[in-house]
Coordinates of C-alpha atoms in Angstrom, one line a residue:
M1 CA -29.1 -16.8 -76.2
I2 CA -28.8 -17.2 -72.4
Q3 CA -27.6 -20.5 -71.4
P4 CA -29.4 -22.4 -68.6
A5 CA -26.2 -22.5 -66.6
H6 CA -26.5 -18.7 -66.1
H7 CA -30.0 -18.8 -64.9
G8 CA -28.9 -18.9 -61.2
P9 CA -26.8 -15.7 -61.1
L10 CA -29.3 -13.8 -63.3
A11 CA -32.2 -14.9 -61.1
A12 CA -30.4 -14.0 -57.9
P13 CA -31.5 -10.3 -57.6
R14 CA -35.2 -11.3 -57.9
V15 CA -34.7 -14.0 -55.2
M16 CA -32.9 -11.5 -53.0
R17 CA -35.7 -9.0 -53.2
W18 CA -38.1 -11.8 -52.2
C19 CA -35.9 -12.6 -49.3
T20 CA -35.5 -8.8 -48.3
A21 CA -39.3 -8.3 -48.5
A22 CA -40.1 -11.5 -46.5
C23 CA -37.7 -10.6 -43.8
T24 CA -38.8 -7.0 -43.6
A25 CA -42.4 -8.1 -43.4
A26 CA -41.6 -10.7 -40.6
V27 CA -39.6 -8.0 -38.5
A28 CA -42.3 -5.4 -39.0
W29 CA -45.1 -7.9 -38.1
F30 CA -43.3 -9.0 -34.9
L31 CA -42.9 -5.3 -33.7
M32 CA -46.6 -4.7 -34.3
V33 CA -47.9 -7.8 -32.5
M34 CA -45.7 -7.0 -29.5
V35 CA -47.9 -4.1 -29.0
Q36 CA -51.2 -5.5 -30.2
P37 CA -52.2 -8.7 -31.9
V38 CA -52.8 -8.5 -35.7
E39 CA -54.9 -11.2 -37.1
P40 CA -54.4 -13.7 -38.5
I41 CA -51.4 -14.7 -36.2
L42 CA -50.7 -17.6 -38.2
L43 CA -49.8 -15.8 -41.3
G44 CA -47.3 -13.8 -39.5
W45 CA -45.6 -17.0 -38.2
L46 CA -45.4 -18.2 -41.8
L47 CA -43.4 -15.3 -42.9
T48 CA -40.2 -16.5 -41.0
P49 CA -40.0 -19.9 -42.8
A50 CA -40.8 -18.2 -46.2
A51 CA -37.9 -15.7 -45.6
V52 CA -35.5 -18.6 -44.7
L53 CA -36.3 -20.6 -47.9
C54 CA -35.6 -17.4 -49.9
A55 CA -32.2 -17.2 -48.2
V56 CA -31.7 -20.9 -49.2
L57 CA -32.2 -20.2 -52.8
V58 CA -29.7 -17.1 -52.6
C59 CA -27.1 -19.3 -50.9
W60 CA -27.6 -22.2 -53.4
Q61 CA -27.1 -19.9 -56.4
A62 CA -24.0 -18.4 -54.9
A63 CA -22.6 -21.9 -54.5
K64 CA -23.4 -22.7 -58.1
A65 CA -21.7 -19.5 -59.2
R66 CA -18.6 -20.1 -57.2
G67 CA -18.3 -23.6 -58.6
G68 CA -19.4 -26.8 -56.9
R69 CA -15.9 -28.1 -56.1
T70 CA -14.3 -24.7 -55.0
I71 CA -13.9 -24.1 -51.2
A72 CA -16.3 -21.0 -51.5
G73 CA -18.9 -23.1 -53.5
I74 CA -18.8 -26.0 -50.9
F75 CA -19.2 -23.4 -48.1
W76 CA -22.4 -21.8 -49.6
R77 CA -23.8 -25.1 -50.2
R78 CA -23.4 -26.1 -46.6
V79 CA -25.0 -22.8 -45.5
A80 CA -27.9 -23.5 -47.9
V81 CA -28.4 -27.0 -46.2
A82 CA -28.2 -25.5 -42.7
L83 CA -30.8 -22.8 -43.7
A84 CA -33.1 -25.5 -45.1
V85 CA -32.9 -27.3 -41.8
F86 CA -33.7 -24.0 -40.0
A87 CA -36.8 -23.6 -42.2
I88 CA -38.0 -27.1 -41.4
S89 CA -37.4 -26.4 -37.8
M90 CA -39.5 -23.2 -38.1
I91 CA -42.5 -25.2 -39.8
A92 CA -42.1 -27.8 -37.0
R93 CA -42.4 -25.0 -34.3
I94 CA -45.4 -23.6 -36.2
I95 CA -47.2 -27.0 -36.1
D96 CA -46.2 -27.3 -32.3
S97 CA -47.7 -23.9 -31.6
V98 CA -50.8 -23.8 -33.6
E99 CA -54.2 -24.3 -31.8
P100 CA -57.4 -26.0 -33.2
D101 CA -58.8 -22.5 -33.8
L102 CA -55.6 -21.5 -35.6
S103 CA -54.6 -19.3 -32.8
M104 CA -51.0 -19.5 -31.8
T105 CA -49.3 -20.5 -28.4
A106 CA -45.5 -20.6 -28.6
R107 CA -44.3 -24.0 -27.9
M108 CA -41.2 -26.1 -28.9
S109 CA -41.4 -29.9 -29.0
V110 CA -38.3 -32.2 -28.9
T111 CA -38.5 -32.5 -32.7
S112 CA -38.5 -28.8 -33.5
A113 CA -35.7 -28.2 -30.8
G114 CA -33.6 -31.1 -32.3
L115 CA -34.0 -29.6 -35.9
H116 CA -33.1 -26.1 -34.6
A117 CA -30.0 -27.6 -32.9
A118 CA -29.1 -29.4 -36.1
G119 CA -29.3 -26.2 -38.1
V120 CA -27.0 -24.4 -35.7
A121 CA -24.5 -27.3 -35.8
L122 CA -24.6 -27.3 -39.7
M123 CA -23.9 -23.6 -39.8
M124 CA -21.1 -23.9 -37.3
W125 CA -19.5 -26.8 -39.2
A126 CA -19.5 -24.8 -42.5
L127 CA -17.9 -22.0 -40.7
V128 CA -15.3 -24.1 -38.8
L129 CA -14.2 -25.9 -42.0
L130 CA -13.3 -22.5 -43.7
P131 CA -9.5 -22.1 -43.9
A132 CA -8.3 -19.6 -41.4
G133 CA -6.0 -16.7 -42.3
T134 CA -3.2 -17.9 -39.9
H135 CA 0.0 -19.4 -41.2
N136 CA 2.3 -20.0 -38.4
R137 CA 2.5 -20.9 -34.7
V138 CA 2.8 -17.3 -33.5
Q139 CA -0.2 -16.3 -35.4
R140 CA -2.3 -19.2 -34.0
A141 CA -1.2 -18.4 -30.5
A142 CA -2.2 -14.7 -30.9
L143 CA -5.5 -15.9 -32.4
W144 CA -6.3 -18.2 -29.4
L145 CA -5.3 -15.5 -26.9
D146 CA -7.7 -13.0 -28.7
L147 CA -10.4 -15.7 -28.7
G148 CA -10.0 -16.2 -25.1
T149 CA -10.3 -12.6 -24.4
V150 CA -13.6 -12.4 -26.4
T151 CA -14.9 -15.6 -24.9
V152 CA -14.3 -14.4 -21.2
A153 CA -15.9 -11.1 -21.9
A154 CA -19.1 -12.7 -23.6
A155 CA -19.4 -15.2 -20.9
T156 CA -19.3 -12.5 -18.2
F157 CA -22.0 -10.6 -20.0
L158 CA -24.2 -13.6 -20.6
W159 CA -23.9 -14.6 -17.0
H160 CA -24.6 -11.1 -15.7
F161 CA -27.6 -10.4 -17.9
A162 CA -29.1 -13.9 -18.5
G163 CA -27.6 -16.5 -16.0
T164 CA -28.5 -14.5 -12.9
A165 CA -32.1 -14.0 -14.3
I166 CA -32.4 -17.8 -14.9
L167 CA -31.5 -18.7 -11.4
A168 CA -33.5 -16.0 -9.9
A169 CA -36.7 -16.5 -11.9
P170 CA -39.7 -17.8 -9.8
G171 CA -41.2 -21.1 -10.6
R172 CA -38.2 -22.5 -12.6
N173 CA -37.9 -26.3 -12.6
P174 CA -34.6 -28.0 -12.9
V175 CA -35.2 -29.1 -16.5
T176 CA -36.0 -25.6 -17.6
V177 CA -32.9 -24.2 -15.9
V178 CA -30.7 -26.8 -17.5
A179 CA -32.3 -26.2 -21.0
S180 CA -31.9 -22.5 -20.7
I181 CA -28.2 -22.7 -19.6
A182 CA -27.7 -25.2 -22.6
L183 CA -29.1 -22.4 -24.9
M184 CA -26.6 -19.8 -23.3
I185 CA -23.8 -22.2 -23.9
A186 CA -24.8 -22.8 -27.5
G187 CA -25.0 -19.1 -28.0
L188 CA -21.4 -18.7 -26.4
I189 CA -20.1 -21.4 -28.8
C190 CA -21.8 -19.6 -31.7
L191 CA -20.0 -16.3 -30.7
L192 CA -16.8 -18.0 -30.1
I193 CA -16.8 -19.3 -33.9
I194 CA -17.9 -16.0 -35.2
A195 CA -14.9 -14.3 -33.3
K196 CA -12.6 -16.9 -34.7
V197 CA -13.8 -16.2 -38.3
A198 CA -13.7 -12.4 -37.7
L199 CA -10.2 -12.4 -36.1
A200 CA -8.4 -15.0 -38.4
G201 CA -10.2 -14.0 -41.6
T202 CA -10.2 -16.2 -44.7
S203 CA -8.9 -15.8 -48.2
V204 CA -12.0 -17.7 -49.6
L205 CA -14.8 -15.2 -49.0
D206 CA -15.3 -11.5 -49.8
P207 CA -14.2 -9.5 -46.8
Y208 CA -17.6 -7.6 -46.7
A209 CA -19.5 -11.0 -47.1
L210 CA -17.4 -12.2 -44.1
R211 CA -18.5 -9.3 -41.9
M212 CA -22.1 -9.8 -42.8
L213 CA -21.9 -13.4 -41.8
G214 CA -20.3 -12.5 -38.5
A215 CA -23.2 -10.0 -37.9
A216 CA -25.8 -12.7 -38.8
L217 CA -24.3 -15.2 -36.5
G218 CA -23.9 -12.6 -33.7
V219 CA -27.6 -11.8 -34.0
G220 CA -28.3 -15.5 -34.0
G221 CA -26.0 -16.3 -31.1
L222 CA -26.9 -13.3 -28.8
G223 CA -30.6 -14.0 -29.5
T224 CA -30.3 -17.7 -28.7
A225 CA -28.5 -16.8 -25.5
L226 CA -30.8 -14.1 -24.3
V227 CA -34.0 -15.7 -25.4
V228 CA -34.6 -17.0 -21.9
V229 CA -34.9 -13.4 -20.4
L230 CA -37.2 -12.1 -23.2
V231 CA -40.8 -12.4 -22.2
P232 CA -42.9 -11.6 -25.3
P233 CA -46.8 -12.3 -25.5
A234 CA -47.6 -16.1 -25.5
Y235 CA -48.8 -16.0 -29.1
I236 CA -45.4 -15.1 -30.5
D237 CA -41.8 -16.4 -30.1
P238 CA -38.6 -14.4 -30.1
S239 CA -37.2 -16.6 -32.9
L240 CA -39.8 -14.8 -35.2
L241 CA -37.7 -11.7 -34.9
I242 CA -34.2 -13.2 -34.4
V243 CA -34.3 -15.5 -37.4
P244 CA -35.5 -13.1 -40.2
V245 CA -32.8 -10.6 -39.3
A246 CA -30.1 -13.3 -39.2
V247 CA -31.2 -14.9 -42.5
L248 CA -31.4 -11.5 -44.2
L249 CA -27.6 -10.9 -43.3
I250 CA -26.7 -14.3 -44.5
A251 CA -28.5 -13.9 -47.8
G252 CA -26.8 -10.6 -48.2
A253 CA -23.5 -12.0 -47.5
A254 CA -24.0 -14.8 -50.3
R255 CA -25.1 -12.0 -52.7
R256 CA -22.2 -9.9 -51.9
D257 CA -19.8 -12.8 -52.4
L258 CA -21.6 -13.6 -55.7
L259 CA -21.0 -10.0 -57.1
S260 CA -17.5 -9.7 -55.7
E261 CA -15.2 -8.8 -58.7
S262 CA -12.1 -10.5 -57.4
G263 CA -11.8 -14.3 -57.6
T264 CA -10.5 -16.8 -55.0
E265 CA -6.9 -16.6 -56.4
E266 CA -6.9 -12.9 -56.1
R267 CA -8.3 -12.9 -52.5
A268 CA -5.6 -15.4 -51.4
T269 CA -3.0 -12.7 -52.1
R270 CA -4.7 -10.0 -49.8
P271 CA -2.6 -9.3 -46.9
R272 CA -4.0 -10.5 -43.6
R273 CA -5.1 -7.8 -41.1
R274 CA -2.4 -7.3 -38.5
F275 CA -4.7 -6.4 -35.6
S276 CA -8.5 -6.3 -34.7
L277 CA -10.2 -4.0 -32.2
L278 CA -12.5 -6.8 -31.1
P279 CA -10.5 -8.2 -28.1
Y280 CA -9.9 -4.6 -26.8
T281 CA -13.5 -3.7 -27.2
A282 CA -14.4 -7.0 -25.1
V283 CA -11.9 -5.7 -22.4
A284 CA -13.2 -2.1 -22.5
A285 CA -16.9 -3.6 -22.1
T286 CA -16.0 -5.8 -19.3
D287 CA -14.1 -3.1 -17.3
T288 CA -17.2 -0.9 -17.7
L289 CA -19.5 -3.7 -16.4
M290 CA -17.2 -4.3 -13.6
L291 CA -17.2 -0.7 -12.5
L292 CA -21.1 -0.6 -12.8
T293 CA -21.5 -3.7 -10.7
M294 CA -19.2 -2.5 -8.0
Q295 CA -21.1 0.8 -7.8
Q296 CA -24.5 -1.1 -7.7
D297 CA -23.1 -3.8 -5.3
T298 CA -24.6 -6.7 -7.3
G299 CA -24.3 -10.2 -6.2
D300 CA -22.0 -11.2 -9.1
R301 CA -19.4 -8.4 -8.6
M302 CA -16.7 -10.8 -7.5
L303 CA -17.2 -13.2 -10.6
I304 CA -17.0 -10.0 -12.8
A305 CA -13.9 -8.8 -11.0
V306 CA -12.3 -12.2 -11.4
A307 CA -13.2 -12.0 -15.2
G308 CA -11.7 -8.5 -15.4
V309 CA -8.4 -9.9 -13.9
S310 CA -8.4 -12.9 -16.2
L311 CA -8.8 -10.5 -19.2
T312 CA -5.8 -8.4 -17.9
V313 CA -3.6 -11.6 -17.9
L314 CA -4.8 -12.5 -21.5
V315 CA -4.0 -9.0 -22.7
I316 CA -0.6 -9.0 -21.1
G317 CA 0.1 -12.3 -22.7
R318 CA -1.1 -11.0 -26.1
Q319 CA 1.2 -7.9 -25.8
I320 CA 4.3 -10.1 -24.8
L321 CA 3.6 -12.1 -28.0
T322 CA 3.2 -8.9 -30.0
F323 CA 6.5 -7.6 -28.7
H324 CA 8.1 -11.0 -29.7
Q325 CA 6.6 -10.7 -33.1
N326 CA 7.7 -7.0 -33.5
E327 CA 11.3 -8.0 -32.6
T328 CA 11.3 -10.8 -35.0
L329 CA 10.1 -8.5 -37.7
L330 CA 12.5 -5.8 -37.0
T331 CA 15.3 -8.3 -36.9
R332 CA 14.2 -9.6 -40.3
L333 CA 14.0 -6.1 -41.6
D334 CA 17.5 -5.3 -40.4
E335 CA 18.9 -8.4 -42.1
A336 CA 17.0 -7.6 -45.3
Q337 CA 18.3 -4.1 -45.3
Q338 CA 21.8 -5.4 -44.9
R339 CA 21.5 -7.7 -47.7
L340 CA 20.1 -5.0 -49.9
Q341 CA 22.9 -2.7 -49.0
H342 CA 25.6 -5.5 -49.6
D343 CA 23.9 -6.3 -52.9
A344 CA 24.0 -2.6 -54.0
T345 CA 27.7 -2.2 -53.3
H346 CA 29.2 -5.6 -54.1
D347 CA 29.6 -7.7 -57.3
A348 CA 27.1 -10.5 -57.4
L349 CA 29.4 -13.0 -59.1
T350 CA 32.7 -12.6 -57.0
G351 CA 31.5 -10.9 -53.8
L352 CA 33.9 -8.1 -54.1
A353 CA 33.2 -4.5 -53.8
N354 CA 31.7 -3.0 -57.0
R355 CA 32.6 0.1 -58.9
S356 CA 30.3 2.3 -56.8
L357 CA 31.6 1.2 -53.5
F358 CA 35.3 1.5 -54.8
E359 CA 34.8 5.1 -56.0
Q360 CA 33.3 6.1 -52.6
R361 CA 36.3 4.6 -50.8
L362 CA 38.8 6.0 -53.4
T363 CA 37.2 9.5 -52.9
A364 CA 37.4 9.2 -49.1
A365 CA 41.1 8.3 -49.4
A366 CA 41.7 11.2 -51.7
Q367 CA 40.1 13.6 -49.4
H368 CA 41.7 12.7 -46.1
G369 CA 42.9 9.2 -46.1
P370 CA 42.7 6.8 -43.1
S371 CA 45.7 8.5 -41.4
N372 CA 46.2 11.4 -43.7
G373 CA 48.9 9.2 -45.5
G374 CA 49.3 8.3 -49.0
F375 CA 47.5 5.5 -51.0
T376 CA 47.9 3.4 -54.1
V377 CA 45.6 2.2 -56.8
A378 CA 46.4 -1.0 -58.7
V379 CA 44.3 -1.9 -61.8
I380 CA 44.5 -5.6 -62.9
D381 CA 43.2 -6.8 -66.3
L382 CA 43.2 -10.4 -67.3
D383 CA 45.1 -11.3 -70.6
G384 CA 43.4 -13.7 -72.9
F385 CA 40.0 -13.9 -70.9
K386 CA 37.8 -13.5 -73.9
S387 CA 39.3 -16.7 -75.4
V388 CA 38.3 -18.6 -72.3
N389 CA 34.7 -17.4 -72.6
D390 CA 34.7 -18.2 -76.3
T391 CA 36.3 -21.6 -76.2
Q392 CA 35.2 -23.1 -72.8
G393 CA 32.0 -21.3 -72.1
H394 CA 30.7 -18.6 -69.6
A395 CA 30.7 -21.1 -66.6
A396 CA 34.4 -21.5 -67.2
G397 CA 34.9 -17.8 -67.4
D398 CA 32.9 -17.3 -64.2
S399 CA 35.0 -19.8 -62.4
L400 CA 38.2 -18.0 -63.4
L401 CA 36.8 -14.8 -62.3
R402 CA 35.9 -16.1 -58.9
Y403 CA 39.4 -17.7 -58.5
V404 CA 41.1 -14.4 -59.4
A405 CA 38.9 -12.6 -56.9
D406 CA 39.7 -15.0 -54.1
T407 CA 43.4 -14.8 -54.8
L408 CA 43.4 -11.0 -54.7
R409 CA 41.2 -10.8 -51.7
C410 CA 43.6 -13.2 -49.8
G411 CA 46.6 -11.5 -50.9
V412 CA 46.1 -8.1 -49.4
R413 CA 45.5 -6.6 -46.1
S414 CA 42.0 -6.6 -44.4
Q415 CA 42.0 -2.7 -44.6
D416 CA 42.6 -2.7 -48.3
T417 CA 39.8 -2.7 -50.9
V418 CA 39.5 -5.2 -53.7
A419 CA 36.9 -4.5 -56.3
R420 CA 35.6 -5.8 -59.7
L421 CA 35.2 -2.8 -62.0
G422 CA 33.3 -5.0 -64.6
G423 CA 34.2 -8.0 -67.1
D424 CA 37.8 -9.1 -66.4
E425 CA 39.0 -5.7 -64.9
F426 CA 39.8 -5.7 -61.1
V427 CA 41.3 -2.9 -58.9
I428 CA 42.8 -2.8 -55.5
L429 CA 43.0 0.3 -53.2
F430 CA 45.8 0.2 -50.8
H431 CA 45.1 2.4 -47.8
D432 CA 47.9 4.3 -46.4
L433 CA 50.6 2.3 -48.3
T434 CA 52.8 3.3 -51.2
G435 CA 56.1 2.5 -52.8
E436 CA 58.0 -0.6 -52.4
A437 CA 55.6 -2.2 -49.9
V438 CA 52.8 -2.1 -52.6
D439 CA 55.4 -3.3 -55.2
D440 CA 56.1 -6.4 -53.1
I441 CA 52.5 -7.4 -52.8
I442 CA 51.7 -6.9 -56.5
V443 CA 54.7 -9.1 -57.4
R444 CA 53.6 -11.7 -55.1
L445 CA 50.0 -11.5 -56.4
H446 CA 51.4 -11.8 -60.0
A447 CA 53.4 -14.8 -59.0
T448 CA 50.4 -16.6 -57.3
L449 CA 48.2 -16.1 -60.4
A450 CA 50.9 -17.5 -62.7
Q451 CA 50.8 -20.8 -60.8
P452 CA 48.8 -23.5 -62.4
A453 CA 45.3 -23.7 -60.7
D454 CA 42.8 -26.6 -60.8
L455 CA 39.5 -25.0 -61.9
D456 CA 36.6 -27.3 -62.7
G457 CA 38.9 -30.2 -63.7
H458 CA 41.2 -28.0 -65.9
H459 CA 44.6 -26.7 -65.0
R460 CA 44.8 -23.1 -65.9
V461 CA 47.6 -20.4 -65.5
V462 CA 46.1 -16.9 -65.3
R463 CA 47.9 -14.2 -67.3
A464 CA 47.4 -10.7 -65.8
S465 CA 48.6 -7.1 -66.3
F466 CA 49.0 -4.8 -63.4
G467 CA 49.3 -1.0 -63.4
A468 CA 49.7 1.1 -60.2
A469 CA 49.6 4.8 -59.4
G470 CA 50.1 6.4 -56.0
G471 CA 48.3 9.6 -54.5
V472 CA 48.2 11.7 -51.6
P473 CA 45.3 13.5 -49.7
G474 CA 43.9 16.3 -51.9
V475 CA 44.8 14.7 -55.2
D476 CA 42.0 14.2 -58.0
P477 CA 40.9 10.5 -57.3
A478 CA 39.8 10.0 -61.0
A479 CA 43.2 11.1 -62.2
V480 CA 44.9 8.4 -59.9
L481 CA 42.6 5.9 -61.2
R482 CA 43.4 7.1 -64.8
D483 CA 47.1 6.9 -64.2
A484 CA 47.0 3.3 -62.9
D485 CA 44.8 2.4 -65.9
L486 CA 47.3 3.8 -68.3
A487 CA 50.1 1.9 -66.5
M488 CA 48.2 -1.3 -66.7
Y489 CA 47.9 -0.8 -70.6
R490 CA 51.5 0.0 -70.9
A491 CA 52.2 -3.3 -69.1
K492 CA 49.8 -5.1 -71.4
S493 CA 51.5 -3.7 -74.5
R494 CA 54.8 -5.0 -73.4
G495 CA 53.5 -8.6 -72.9
G496 CA 52.1 -8.3 -69.3
G497 CA 53.5 -7.9 -65.9
F498 CA 53.5 -4.8 -63.8
E499 CA 54.0 -1.0 -64.5
R500 CA 54.0 1.8 -62.1
H501 CA 53.2 5.3 -62.8
R502 CA 55.4 7.7 -60.8
E503 CA 54.4 11.1 -61.8
R504 CA 52.7 11.9 -58.5
E505 CA 55.3 10.4 -56.3
A506 CA 58.9 11.5 -55.3
D507 CA 60.4 10.9 -58.8
S508 CA 58.4 11.5 -62.0
E509 CA 59.6 8.7 -64.1
T510 CA 57.5 6.0 -65.4
T511 CA 59.4 2.6 -64.8
R512 CA 58.9 -1.0 -65.1
I513 CA 59.6 -2.7 -61.7
P514 CA 62.7 -4.9 -62.0
G515 CA 62.3 -8.5 -61.3
T516 CA 58.7 -8.9 -62.1
P517 CA 58.2 -12.4 -63.3
Q518 CA 57.2 -12.6 -66.9
P519 CA 53.8 -14.1 -67.5
T520 CA 53.5 -17.4 -69.0
S521 CA 50.8 -18.6 -71.5
T522 CA 47.4 -19.7 -70.5
S523 CA 46.8 -23.6 -70.8
G524 CA 43.7 -25.5 -70.5

């Protein structure tokens, strides 16, 4: 059984067909009567408010489907109210224009003009309250520069094609001139709001619905601005053509948003368009107009030239802002790449080089070395580390690993590589350093680790076993690492300390370095 709550969306196709039929009939009737009157004229006038009322129903159904408290639902409800006011204004205009014999003479009273202005204001209010797709100061600055470009171009065209005609028309009284200019300004404001929505976008409405709204308001805004230069027969009014086209686009936008498969939450994740061709189209159109007026030597050519220069300034400012944005984005990209590269080659816990980076540097040292000299690999394994993790927890173990990493890093030269191979195993690559010089460093590191350290409120002595092996350019790097590892295990089997593997060095004996301090036990 179909619930009443679903009647609106299910009935929407039928109402949309009514709206389409009424708007099409109104446009066809207007075009016919422009050529020859088609009686009864009053019936043709009634098509426009009928079309607007159908659009009201479509928008109201879209508001119900989107939810009364959602941003989209509130927007479509406001649009429906604005269209309802438009319908009333059209009915008032019919009453103003109808003659006693039911013939029509286009007129507009203060009441119908006020209702028309109220409808425009309500529509603009609904659009202005839509959340824009700008999120920071730079995006807002870019938006206003683009809006300035579009506004200057639109004002130039309106003045050239409508303003000059208003001032040059014979028999115009001051009140008519002021009213006509007011209509032009209203149309310009309408275009400005359209441009804002088109350039900034919104995550609330379907993108195609938003474009249809922009087209509808463009028709309405330009029609309102240019109505003063249109001279139809006295028995019809230009709004009878402009309004049906605009409301059909608005109803189509509501229907499109109603049928959109993605919800509001999904739209919010769509990336905002990074650019729009609208400002550049406005500049190109104004430049074309400037060339034409210079060729025809029109009276407003200087004004249009000033507008062209102003557009150039705005475009330069927009490009400078774009360069700044690009520089910021490239800097962030470089920083992100550096972070990713660092994370890929370093241990997350200790900040030391990881196994991958260590193997790269060991291979390079074995191939040619920093100065074609020898190198040494020292492997360090912590004794009793598992018991620290088991008895005091992983946080204590992590703290101990960080302490060992800092001790090893501070105890070697800047050109040497300290790495964590995994778990409690560390390794040091001494570049261009062998023999007793390495032995002295390892003895010092062993002694430093053997000193009691305060880690998270606990005094700990780190027991570690060291194994070292030397190599020269051309040797197998994996063999050197394996020899150092074997020497470390020999040291561990003898109770800790330090063992050096000398097979690849001057003498071939494996010896324990005399004087190495014996490790002490770990205490908590």
